[in-house]
XYZ file of C-alpha atoms in Angstrom:
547
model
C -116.489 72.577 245.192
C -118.616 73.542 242.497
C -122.166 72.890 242.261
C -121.968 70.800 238.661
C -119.739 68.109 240.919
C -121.531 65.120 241.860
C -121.827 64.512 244.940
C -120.061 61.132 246.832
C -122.451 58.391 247.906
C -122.002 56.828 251.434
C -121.702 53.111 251.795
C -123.144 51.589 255.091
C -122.918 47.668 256.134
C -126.316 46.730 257.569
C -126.473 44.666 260.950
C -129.177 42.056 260.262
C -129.671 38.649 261.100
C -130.013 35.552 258.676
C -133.411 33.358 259.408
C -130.710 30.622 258.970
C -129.819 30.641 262.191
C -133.374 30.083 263.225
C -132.819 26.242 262.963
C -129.922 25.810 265.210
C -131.037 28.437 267.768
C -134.240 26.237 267.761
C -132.268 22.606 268.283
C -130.026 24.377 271.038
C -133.483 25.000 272.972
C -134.801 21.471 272.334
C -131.374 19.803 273.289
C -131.451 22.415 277.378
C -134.844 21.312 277.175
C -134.263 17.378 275.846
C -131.610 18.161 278.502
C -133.241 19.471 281.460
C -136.266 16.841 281.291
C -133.545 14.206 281.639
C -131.819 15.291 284.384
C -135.399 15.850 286.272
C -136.215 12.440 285.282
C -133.505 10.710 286.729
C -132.970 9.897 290.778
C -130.632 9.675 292.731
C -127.171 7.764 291.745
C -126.524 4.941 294.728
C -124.192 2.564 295.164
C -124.585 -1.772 296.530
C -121.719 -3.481 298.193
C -121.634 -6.843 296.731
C -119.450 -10.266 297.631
C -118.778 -10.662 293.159
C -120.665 -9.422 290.019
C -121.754 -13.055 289.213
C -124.858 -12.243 287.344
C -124.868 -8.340 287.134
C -124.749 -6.866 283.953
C -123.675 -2.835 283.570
C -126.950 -1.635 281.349
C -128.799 -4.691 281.317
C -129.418 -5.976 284.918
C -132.469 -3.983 286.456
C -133.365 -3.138 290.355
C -136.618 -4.062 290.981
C -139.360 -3.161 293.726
C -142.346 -5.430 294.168
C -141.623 -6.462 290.623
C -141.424 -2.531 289.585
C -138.205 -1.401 287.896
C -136.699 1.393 289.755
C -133.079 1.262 288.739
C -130.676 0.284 286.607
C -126.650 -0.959 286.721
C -124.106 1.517 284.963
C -121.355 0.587 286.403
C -119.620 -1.999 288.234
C -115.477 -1.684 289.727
C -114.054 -3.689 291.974
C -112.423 -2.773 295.208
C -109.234 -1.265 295.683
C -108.343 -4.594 297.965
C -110.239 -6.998 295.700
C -112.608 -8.188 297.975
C -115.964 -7.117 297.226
C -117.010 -5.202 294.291
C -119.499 -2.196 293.949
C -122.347 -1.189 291.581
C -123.456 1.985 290.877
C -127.079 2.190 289.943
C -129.094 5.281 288.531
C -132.741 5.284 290.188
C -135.940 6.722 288.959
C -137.051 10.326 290.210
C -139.556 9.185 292.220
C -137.383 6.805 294.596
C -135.932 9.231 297.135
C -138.565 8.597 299.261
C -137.695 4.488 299.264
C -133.925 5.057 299.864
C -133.873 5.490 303.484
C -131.098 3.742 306.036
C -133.237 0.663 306.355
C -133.814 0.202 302.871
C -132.732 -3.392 301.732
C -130.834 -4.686 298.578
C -130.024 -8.057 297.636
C -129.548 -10.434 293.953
C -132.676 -12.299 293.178
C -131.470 -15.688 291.814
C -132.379 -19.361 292.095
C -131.784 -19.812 295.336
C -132.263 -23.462 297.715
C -132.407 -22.704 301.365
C -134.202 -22.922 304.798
C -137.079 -20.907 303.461
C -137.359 -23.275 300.473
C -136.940 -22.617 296.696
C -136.849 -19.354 295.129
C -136.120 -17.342 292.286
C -136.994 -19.520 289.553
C -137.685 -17.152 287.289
C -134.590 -15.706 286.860
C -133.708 -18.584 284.924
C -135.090 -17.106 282.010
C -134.749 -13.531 282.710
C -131.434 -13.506 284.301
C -130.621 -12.078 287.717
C -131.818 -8.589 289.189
C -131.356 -6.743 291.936
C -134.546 -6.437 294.459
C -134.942 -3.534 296.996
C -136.866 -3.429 300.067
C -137.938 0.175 300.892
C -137.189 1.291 304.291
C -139.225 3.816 306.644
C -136.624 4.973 307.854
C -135.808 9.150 308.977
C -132.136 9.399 307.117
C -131.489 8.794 303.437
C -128.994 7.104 302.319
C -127.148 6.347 298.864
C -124.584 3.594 299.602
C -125.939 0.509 300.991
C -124.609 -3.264 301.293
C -126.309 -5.923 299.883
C -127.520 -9.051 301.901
C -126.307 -12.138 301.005
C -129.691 -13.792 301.632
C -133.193 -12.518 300.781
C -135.132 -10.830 303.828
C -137.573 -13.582 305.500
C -140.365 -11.278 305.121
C -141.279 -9.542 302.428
C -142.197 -5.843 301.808
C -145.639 -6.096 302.444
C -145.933 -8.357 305.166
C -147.390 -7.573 308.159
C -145.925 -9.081 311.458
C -144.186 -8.873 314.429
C -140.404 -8.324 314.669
C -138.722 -8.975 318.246
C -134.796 -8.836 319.614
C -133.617 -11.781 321.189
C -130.064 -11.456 323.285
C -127.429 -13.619 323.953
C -123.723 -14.101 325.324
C -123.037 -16.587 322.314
C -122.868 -15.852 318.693
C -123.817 -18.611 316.619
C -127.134 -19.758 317.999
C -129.265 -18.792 315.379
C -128.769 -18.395 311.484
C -130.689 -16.430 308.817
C -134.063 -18.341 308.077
C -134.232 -20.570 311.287
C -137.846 -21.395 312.232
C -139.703 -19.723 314.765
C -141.796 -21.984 316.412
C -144.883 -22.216 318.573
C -146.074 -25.406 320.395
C -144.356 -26.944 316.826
C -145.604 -25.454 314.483
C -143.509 -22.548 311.669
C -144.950 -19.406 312.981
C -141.928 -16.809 311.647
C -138.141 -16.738 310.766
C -134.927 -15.304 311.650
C -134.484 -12.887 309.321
C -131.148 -11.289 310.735
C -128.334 -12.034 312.970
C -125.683 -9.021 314.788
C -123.220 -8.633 317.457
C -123.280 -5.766 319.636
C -119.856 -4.629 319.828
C -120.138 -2.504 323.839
C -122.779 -5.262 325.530
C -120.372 -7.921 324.046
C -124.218 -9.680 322.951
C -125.613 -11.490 319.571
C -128.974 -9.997 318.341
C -131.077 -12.030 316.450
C -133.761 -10.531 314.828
C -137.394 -12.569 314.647
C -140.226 -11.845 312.260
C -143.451 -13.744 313.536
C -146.008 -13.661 310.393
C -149.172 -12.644 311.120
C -151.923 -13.407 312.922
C -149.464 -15.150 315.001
C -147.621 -12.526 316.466
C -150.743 -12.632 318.788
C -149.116 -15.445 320.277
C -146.270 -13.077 321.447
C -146.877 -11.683 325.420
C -144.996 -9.196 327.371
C -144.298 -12.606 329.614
C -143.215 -14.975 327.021
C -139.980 -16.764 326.681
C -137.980 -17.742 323.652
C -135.914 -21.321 324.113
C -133.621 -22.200 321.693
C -134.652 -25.626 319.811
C -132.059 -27.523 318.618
C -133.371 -30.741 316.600
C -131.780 -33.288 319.748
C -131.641 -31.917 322.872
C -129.202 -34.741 325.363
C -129.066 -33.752 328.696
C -126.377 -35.488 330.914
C -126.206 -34.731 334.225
C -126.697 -36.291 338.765
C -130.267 -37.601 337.046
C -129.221 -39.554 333.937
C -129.901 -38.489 330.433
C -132.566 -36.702 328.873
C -133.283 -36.818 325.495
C -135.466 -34.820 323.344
C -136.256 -34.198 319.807
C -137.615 -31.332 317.701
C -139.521 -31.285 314.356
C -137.930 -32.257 311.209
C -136.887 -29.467 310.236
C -135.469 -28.228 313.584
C -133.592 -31.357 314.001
C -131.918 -30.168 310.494
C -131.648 -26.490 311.072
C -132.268 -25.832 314.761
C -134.311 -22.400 315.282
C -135.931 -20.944 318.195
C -139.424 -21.541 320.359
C -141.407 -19.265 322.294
C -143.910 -20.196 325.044
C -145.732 -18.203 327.950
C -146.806 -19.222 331.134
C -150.267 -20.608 331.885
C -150.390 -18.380 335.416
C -148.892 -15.249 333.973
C -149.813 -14.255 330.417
C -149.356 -10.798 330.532
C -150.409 -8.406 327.336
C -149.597 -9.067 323.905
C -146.641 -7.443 322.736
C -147.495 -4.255 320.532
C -144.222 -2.481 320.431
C -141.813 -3.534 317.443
C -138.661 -5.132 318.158
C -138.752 -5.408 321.778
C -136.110 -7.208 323.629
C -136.455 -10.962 324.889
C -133.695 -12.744 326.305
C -132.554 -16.390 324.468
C -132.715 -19.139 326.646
C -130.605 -22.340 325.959
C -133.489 -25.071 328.029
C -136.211 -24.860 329.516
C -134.180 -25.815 332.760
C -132.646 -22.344 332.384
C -136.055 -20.538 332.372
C -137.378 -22.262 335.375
C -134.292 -20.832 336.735
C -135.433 -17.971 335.780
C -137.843 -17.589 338.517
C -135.295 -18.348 341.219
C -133.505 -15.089 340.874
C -133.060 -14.334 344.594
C -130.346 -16.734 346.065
C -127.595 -16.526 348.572
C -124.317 -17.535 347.727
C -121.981 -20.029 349.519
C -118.464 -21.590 349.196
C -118.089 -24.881 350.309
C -114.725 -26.512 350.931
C -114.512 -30.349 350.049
C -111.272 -32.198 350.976
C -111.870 -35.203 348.502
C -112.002 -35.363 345.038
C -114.519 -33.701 343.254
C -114.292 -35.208 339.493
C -117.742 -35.922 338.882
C -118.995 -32.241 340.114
C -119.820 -30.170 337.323
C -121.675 -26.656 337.211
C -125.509 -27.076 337.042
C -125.463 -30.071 339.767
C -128.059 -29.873 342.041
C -127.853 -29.250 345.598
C -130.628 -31.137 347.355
C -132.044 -31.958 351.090
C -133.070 -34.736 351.355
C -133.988 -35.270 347.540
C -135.402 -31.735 347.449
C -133.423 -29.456 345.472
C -132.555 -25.989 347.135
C -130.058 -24.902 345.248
C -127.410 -25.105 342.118
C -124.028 -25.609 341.980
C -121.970 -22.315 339.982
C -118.585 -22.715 339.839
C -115.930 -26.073 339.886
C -113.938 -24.811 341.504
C -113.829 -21.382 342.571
C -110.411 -20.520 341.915
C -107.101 -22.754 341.197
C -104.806 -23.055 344.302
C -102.894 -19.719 344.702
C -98.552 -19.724 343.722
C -98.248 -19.337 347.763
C -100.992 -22.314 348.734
C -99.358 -24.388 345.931
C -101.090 -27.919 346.252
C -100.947 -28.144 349.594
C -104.305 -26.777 349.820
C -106.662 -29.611 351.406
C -109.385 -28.239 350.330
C -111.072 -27.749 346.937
C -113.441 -24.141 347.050
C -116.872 -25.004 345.406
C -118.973 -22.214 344.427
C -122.793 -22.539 345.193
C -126.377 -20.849 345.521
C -129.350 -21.244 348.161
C -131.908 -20.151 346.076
C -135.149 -18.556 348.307
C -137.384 -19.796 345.982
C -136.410 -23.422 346.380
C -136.531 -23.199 350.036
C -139.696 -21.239 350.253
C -143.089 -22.507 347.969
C -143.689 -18.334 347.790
C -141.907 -16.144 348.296
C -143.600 -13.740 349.803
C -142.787 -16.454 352.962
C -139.171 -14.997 353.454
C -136.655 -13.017 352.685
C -132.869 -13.587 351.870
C -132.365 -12.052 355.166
C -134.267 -14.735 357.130
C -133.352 -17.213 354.776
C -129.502 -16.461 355.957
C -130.644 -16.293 359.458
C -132.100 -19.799 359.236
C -129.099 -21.009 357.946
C -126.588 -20.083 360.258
C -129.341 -21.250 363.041
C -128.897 -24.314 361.124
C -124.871 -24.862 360.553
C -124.477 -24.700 364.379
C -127.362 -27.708 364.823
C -125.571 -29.797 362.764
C -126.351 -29.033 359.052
C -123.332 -30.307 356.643
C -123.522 -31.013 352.636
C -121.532 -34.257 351.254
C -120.546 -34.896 347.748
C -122.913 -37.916 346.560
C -122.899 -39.818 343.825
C -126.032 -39.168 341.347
C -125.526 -41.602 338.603
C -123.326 -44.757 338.569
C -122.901 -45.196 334.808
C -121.648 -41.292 334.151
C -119.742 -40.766 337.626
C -122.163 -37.486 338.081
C -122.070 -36.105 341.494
C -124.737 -33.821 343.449
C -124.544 -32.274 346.509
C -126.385 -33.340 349.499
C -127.061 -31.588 352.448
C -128.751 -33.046 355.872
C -128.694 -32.092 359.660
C -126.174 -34.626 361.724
C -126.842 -34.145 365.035
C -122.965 -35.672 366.460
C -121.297 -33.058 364.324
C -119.907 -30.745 366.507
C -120.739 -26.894 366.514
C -118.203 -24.822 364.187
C -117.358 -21.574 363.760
C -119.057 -19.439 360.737
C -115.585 -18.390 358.480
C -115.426 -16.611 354.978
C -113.290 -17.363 352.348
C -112.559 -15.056 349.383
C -115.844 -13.217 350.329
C -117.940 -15.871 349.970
C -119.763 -17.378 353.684
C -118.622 -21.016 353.704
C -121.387 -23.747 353.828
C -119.973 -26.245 356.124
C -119.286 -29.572 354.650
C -118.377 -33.486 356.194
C -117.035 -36.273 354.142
C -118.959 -38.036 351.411
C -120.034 -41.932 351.612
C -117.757 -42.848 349.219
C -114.909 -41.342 351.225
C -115.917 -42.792 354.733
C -116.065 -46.197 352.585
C -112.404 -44.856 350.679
C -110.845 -44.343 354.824
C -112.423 -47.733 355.904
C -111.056 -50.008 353.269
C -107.230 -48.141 354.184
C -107.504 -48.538 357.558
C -108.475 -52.323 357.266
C -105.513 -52.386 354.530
C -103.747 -50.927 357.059
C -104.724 -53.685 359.660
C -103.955 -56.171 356.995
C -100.689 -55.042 356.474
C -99.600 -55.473 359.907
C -100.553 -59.018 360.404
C -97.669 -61.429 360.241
C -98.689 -62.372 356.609
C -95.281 -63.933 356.158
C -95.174 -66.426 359.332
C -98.615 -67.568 357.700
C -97.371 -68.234 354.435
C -94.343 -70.143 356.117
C -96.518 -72.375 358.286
C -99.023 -72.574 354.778
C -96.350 -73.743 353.162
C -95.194 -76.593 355.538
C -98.428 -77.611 356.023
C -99.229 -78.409 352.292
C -95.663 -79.832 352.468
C -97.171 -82.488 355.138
C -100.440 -82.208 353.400
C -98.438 -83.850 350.162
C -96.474 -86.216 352.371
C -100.225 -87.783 353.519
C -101.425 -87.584 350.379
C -99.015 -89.612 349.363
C -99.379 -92.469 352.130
C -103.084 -92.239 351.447
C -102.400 -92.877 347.617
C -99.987 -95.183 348.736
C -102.934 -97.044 351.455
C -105.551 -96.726 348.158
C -102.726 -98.870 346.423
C -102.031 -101.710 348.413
C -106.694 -102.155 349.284
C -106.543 -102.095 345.179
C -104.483 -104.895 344.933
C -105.625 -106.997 347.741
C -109.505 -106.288 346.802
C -107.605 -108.049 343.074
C -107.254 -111.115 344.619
C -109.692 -114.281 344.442
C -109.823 -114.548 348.528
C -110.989 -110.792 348.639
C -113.678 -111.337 346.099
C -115.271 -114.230 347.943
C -115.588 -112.608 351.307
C -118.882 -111.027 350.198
C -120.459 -113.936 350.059
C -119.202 -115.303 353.523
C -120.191 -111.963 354.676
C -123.754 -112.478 353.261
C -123.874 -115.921 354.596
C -123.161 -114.809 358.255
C -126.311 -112.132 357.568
C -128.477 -114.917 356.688
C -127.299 -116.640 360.171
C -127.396 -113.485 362.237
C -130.788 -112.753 360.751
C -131.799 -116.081 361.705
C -131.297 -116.051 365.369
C -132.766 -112.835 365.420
C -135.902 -114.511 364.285
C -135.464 -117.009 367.250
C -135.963 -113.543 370.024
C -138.867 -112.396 367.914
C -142.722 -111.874 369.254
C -143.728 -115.111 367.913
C -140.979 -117.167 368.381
C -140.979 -119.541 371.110
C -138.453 -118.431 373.542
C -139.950 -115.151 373.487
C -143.175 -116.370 374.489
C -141.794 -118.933 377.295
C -140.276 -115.526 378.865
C -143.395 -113.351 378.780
C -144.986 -116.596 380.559
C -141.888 -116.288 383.332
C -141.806 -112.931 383.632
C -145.938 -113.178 383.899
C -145.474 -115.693 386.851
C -142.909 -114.007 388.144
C -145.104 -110.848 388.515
C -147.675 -112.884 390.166
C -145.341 -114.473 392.614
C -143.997 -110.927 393.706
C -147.338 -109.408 393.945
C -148.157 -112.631 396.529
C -144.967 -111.642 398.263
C -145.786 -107.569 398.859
C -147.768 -107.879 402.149
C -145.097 -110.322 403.316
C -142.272 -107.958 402.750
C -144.480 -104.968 403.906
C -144.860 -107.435 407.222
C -140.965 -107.904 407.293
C -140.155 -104.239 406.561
C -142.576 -103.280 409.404
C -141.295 -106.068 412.362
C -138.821 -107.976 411.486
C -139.289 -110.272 413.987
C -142.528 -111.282 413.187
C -141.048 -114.167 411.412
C -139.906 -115.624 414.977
C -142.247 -114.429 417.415
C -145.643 -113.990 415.089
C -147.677 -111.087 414.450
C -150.580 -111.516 416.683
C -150.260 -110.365 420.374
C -150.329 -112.191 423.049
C -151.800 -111.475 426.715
C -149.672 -111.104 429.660
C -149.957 -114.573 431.467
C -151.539 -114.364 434.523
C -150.835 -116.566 437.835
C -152.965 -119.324 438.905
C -152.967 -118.291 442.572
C -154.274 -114.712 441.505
C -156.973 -116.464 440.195
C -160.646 -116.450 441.762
């Protein structure tokens, strides 16, 4: 190459960057950031069980928190078996904390119930969704809305307590809780426990009256008419208004044992069904019996009373304590009765005796003559009681068992001593020669109708003859004859003359025999003084004996 040749220029691209793409570099970091401040302000996504969607809008309808919004709707589906539907919901940031496994949801709307009316302002802003925020320890993000509102709200400050029972169906959601009458809190839920086989029903008492609420204190169930029908008669009784619409619950404690007030949050009370059951309450210690009855025991129901005397020792359990077994058949003569002695009945404390002594007493007592007897309690239901006395010419019997149970010994009622008398004077009756009586009845009403005859025959002929002109004169011969009779009756009287010329007689008379007394007393005495005289005589004496 020679040195006059130009030399060959090299061409190089050059890497460099346009400020163009300054602009979208810069939006692409606003949008991650735009971005990224969305996703840290938005909470949790949860989801609410619902019965429908009436109401519940996907973008519009809000969830709420003491009038807060916390939440929005974004999406609604129903179930894959159509029978409930669920919402999705996209909380705020700052609601983790509320979501908890007691949190609450439920659709605020105008609502008319127990509790009153509420809601009302939904009629303008349409329906939301409120939330209760639990305290619980879990989270949770799928929940199932109530179909009522919670009794108390958020902020209230109370008392909640348990109440158990065998029987669903006592209480409902926003019953009254009441206290010597008056609304003091509300059932605000209502479960069944699965493994005890129990309802729970839930009771928030408002403040300051869960004061009222003792360690002691029992919770009755008040329906609004309480009829009792039982061996006493009836008893009727009936509850506020709004109880006797409703029904809800009462609580009371006992004057002599008040205990503490109950701190602890939903403790467990048992539900009583009277107040009968929680005086039975206190009889917890009891001895059971079976007595054996050979009448009929309609009238006997569970509850009866078992009295001595008129004092009641005991209740009756079980009519009757099994059927008849496919061997006894109904050949059985006896019906089994299930019954308790309780000790505190028998005993005013009872600190006096025990079950064992109790048992004692009553063995001591079956051999001296102590027997029960159905009785009848009240005449217009039928109701029977047992009754239980000492007869001293019942004859000592052996103690026996049957199906476990000691058997109480038992004697025929009244009613079927009163039954056996009337058949056995049936029975009398039925052997007298009924049928020779009617026969001899009958002939004798035969005659009777024979004389009845002659006598209407005899009634007749005195008709007729009493007709004719003779008969009806002879009452005035008759009253002639009177007039005569009555006359000569006159003629005997005091001041009639022939009356008086007697008493003159009989006056003389009386004289003459009164003359005649010493005479006949004379006679009586010698009753030959009529010939020879009374007066004695001397002895004659002879002349020549003289001097």
């Amino acid at each position: 190459m020679s040195d006059n040749q130009p030399a060959e220029a090299k061409v190089q691209r050059l890497k460099q960057v346009s400020p163009i793409w300054i602009v979208p570099l810069v939006a692409l970091a606003i949008g991650i950031w735009m971005f990224v401040q969305y996703l840290n302000s938005q909470g949790p996504v949860i989801t609410i069980r619902l019965p429908n969607a009436s109401g519940i809008e996907v973008g519009k309808t809000a969830i709420k928190s003491l009038n807060v919004k916390v939440g929005v709707v974004t999406k609604v589906q129903l179930s894959k078996d159509y029978s409930y539907i669920t919402v999705t919901a996209q909380m705020n940031n700052d609601t983790g904390r509320m979501l908890k496994n007691d949190t609450l949801f439920w659709v605020v709307k105008p609502r008319i119930g127990k509790g009153g009316v509420s809601g009302l302002d939904t009629l303008l802003s349409g329906s939301y969704i409120e939330m209760q925020p639990g305290e619980g320890k879990k989270d949770k993000n799928h929940f199932v809305a109530l179909d009522v509102p919670p009794v108390a709200p958020a902020d209230a400050k109370g008392l909640r307590v348990i109440l158990t029972s065998r029987e669903a169906g006592k209480l409902g959601v926003g019953d009254p809780v009441l206290y010597d009458g008056f609304t003091v809190g509300r059932v605000e839920k209502v479960s069944f426990d699965i493994n005890s086989k129990r309802a729970n029903y839930q009771l928030f008492i408002f403040e300051p009256y869960d004061s009222l609420v003792r360690t002691s204190s029992n919770f009755i169930l008040a329906s609004g008419v309480q009829v009792q029908m039982g061996a006493e008669g009836f008893n009727v009784k009936i509850g506020s208004l709004e109880s006797l619409i409703t029904g809800g619950v009462t609580f009371t404690t006992p004057a002599d044992e008040q205990g503490t007030p109950q701190l602890k949050q939903k403790a467990y009370y048992r539900l009583y069904d009277t107040r009968t059951a929680v005086r039975e309450k206190m009889f917890e210690q009891h001895l059971d019996f079976v007595m054996l009855f050979s009448e009929s025991i309609r009238g006997l129901k569970a509850g009866a009373p078992i009295e001595y005397r008129g004092i009641q020792i005991g209740t009756v359990q079980k009519v009757p304590l099994r059927l008849p077994t496919s061997q006894e058949g109904f050949t059985s003569k006896q019906i089994p009765v299930l019954v308790r002695i309780d000790l505190g009945r028998v005993y005013d404390r009872s600190d006096e005796g025990t079950l064992a002594s109790l048992k004692a007493n009553l063995e001591k007592e079956f051999k001296q003559g102590l027997r029960a007897t159905l009785k009848t309690g009240n005449l217009l239901t039928g109701a029977l009681y047992v009754g239980t006395d000492v007869y001293k010419a019942e004859k000592p019997i052996k103690l026996m068992t049957y199906d476990g149970y000691e058997v109480f010994p038992t004697k025929a009622g009244d009613l079927a001593e009163v039954q056996k008398q009337l058949t056995n004077l049936l029975n009398k009756f039925n052997k007298l020669p009924v049928e020779d009586t009617l026969n001899s009845m009958t002939a004798t009403l035969k005659a009777s109708e024979k004389t009845m005859a002659t006598m209407q025959k005899t009634i007749n002929d005195l008709d007729r003859l009493l007709k004719q002109k003779d008969t009806q004169a002879l009452p005035g011969d008759v009253r002639a004859s009177l007039k005569q009779i009555q006359t000569t009756l006159n003629g005997f009287g005091p001041d009639a003359a022939p009356y008086q010329n007697l008493e003159g007689a009989l006056t003389r008379f009386e004289a003459v025999m009164t003359e005649l007394q010493p005479v006949l007393r004379q006679i009586n005495e010698k009753p030959n003084s009529l010939v020879f005289g009374d007066e004695k005589t001397k002895d004659p004496v002879p002349v020549g004996g003289r001097k």
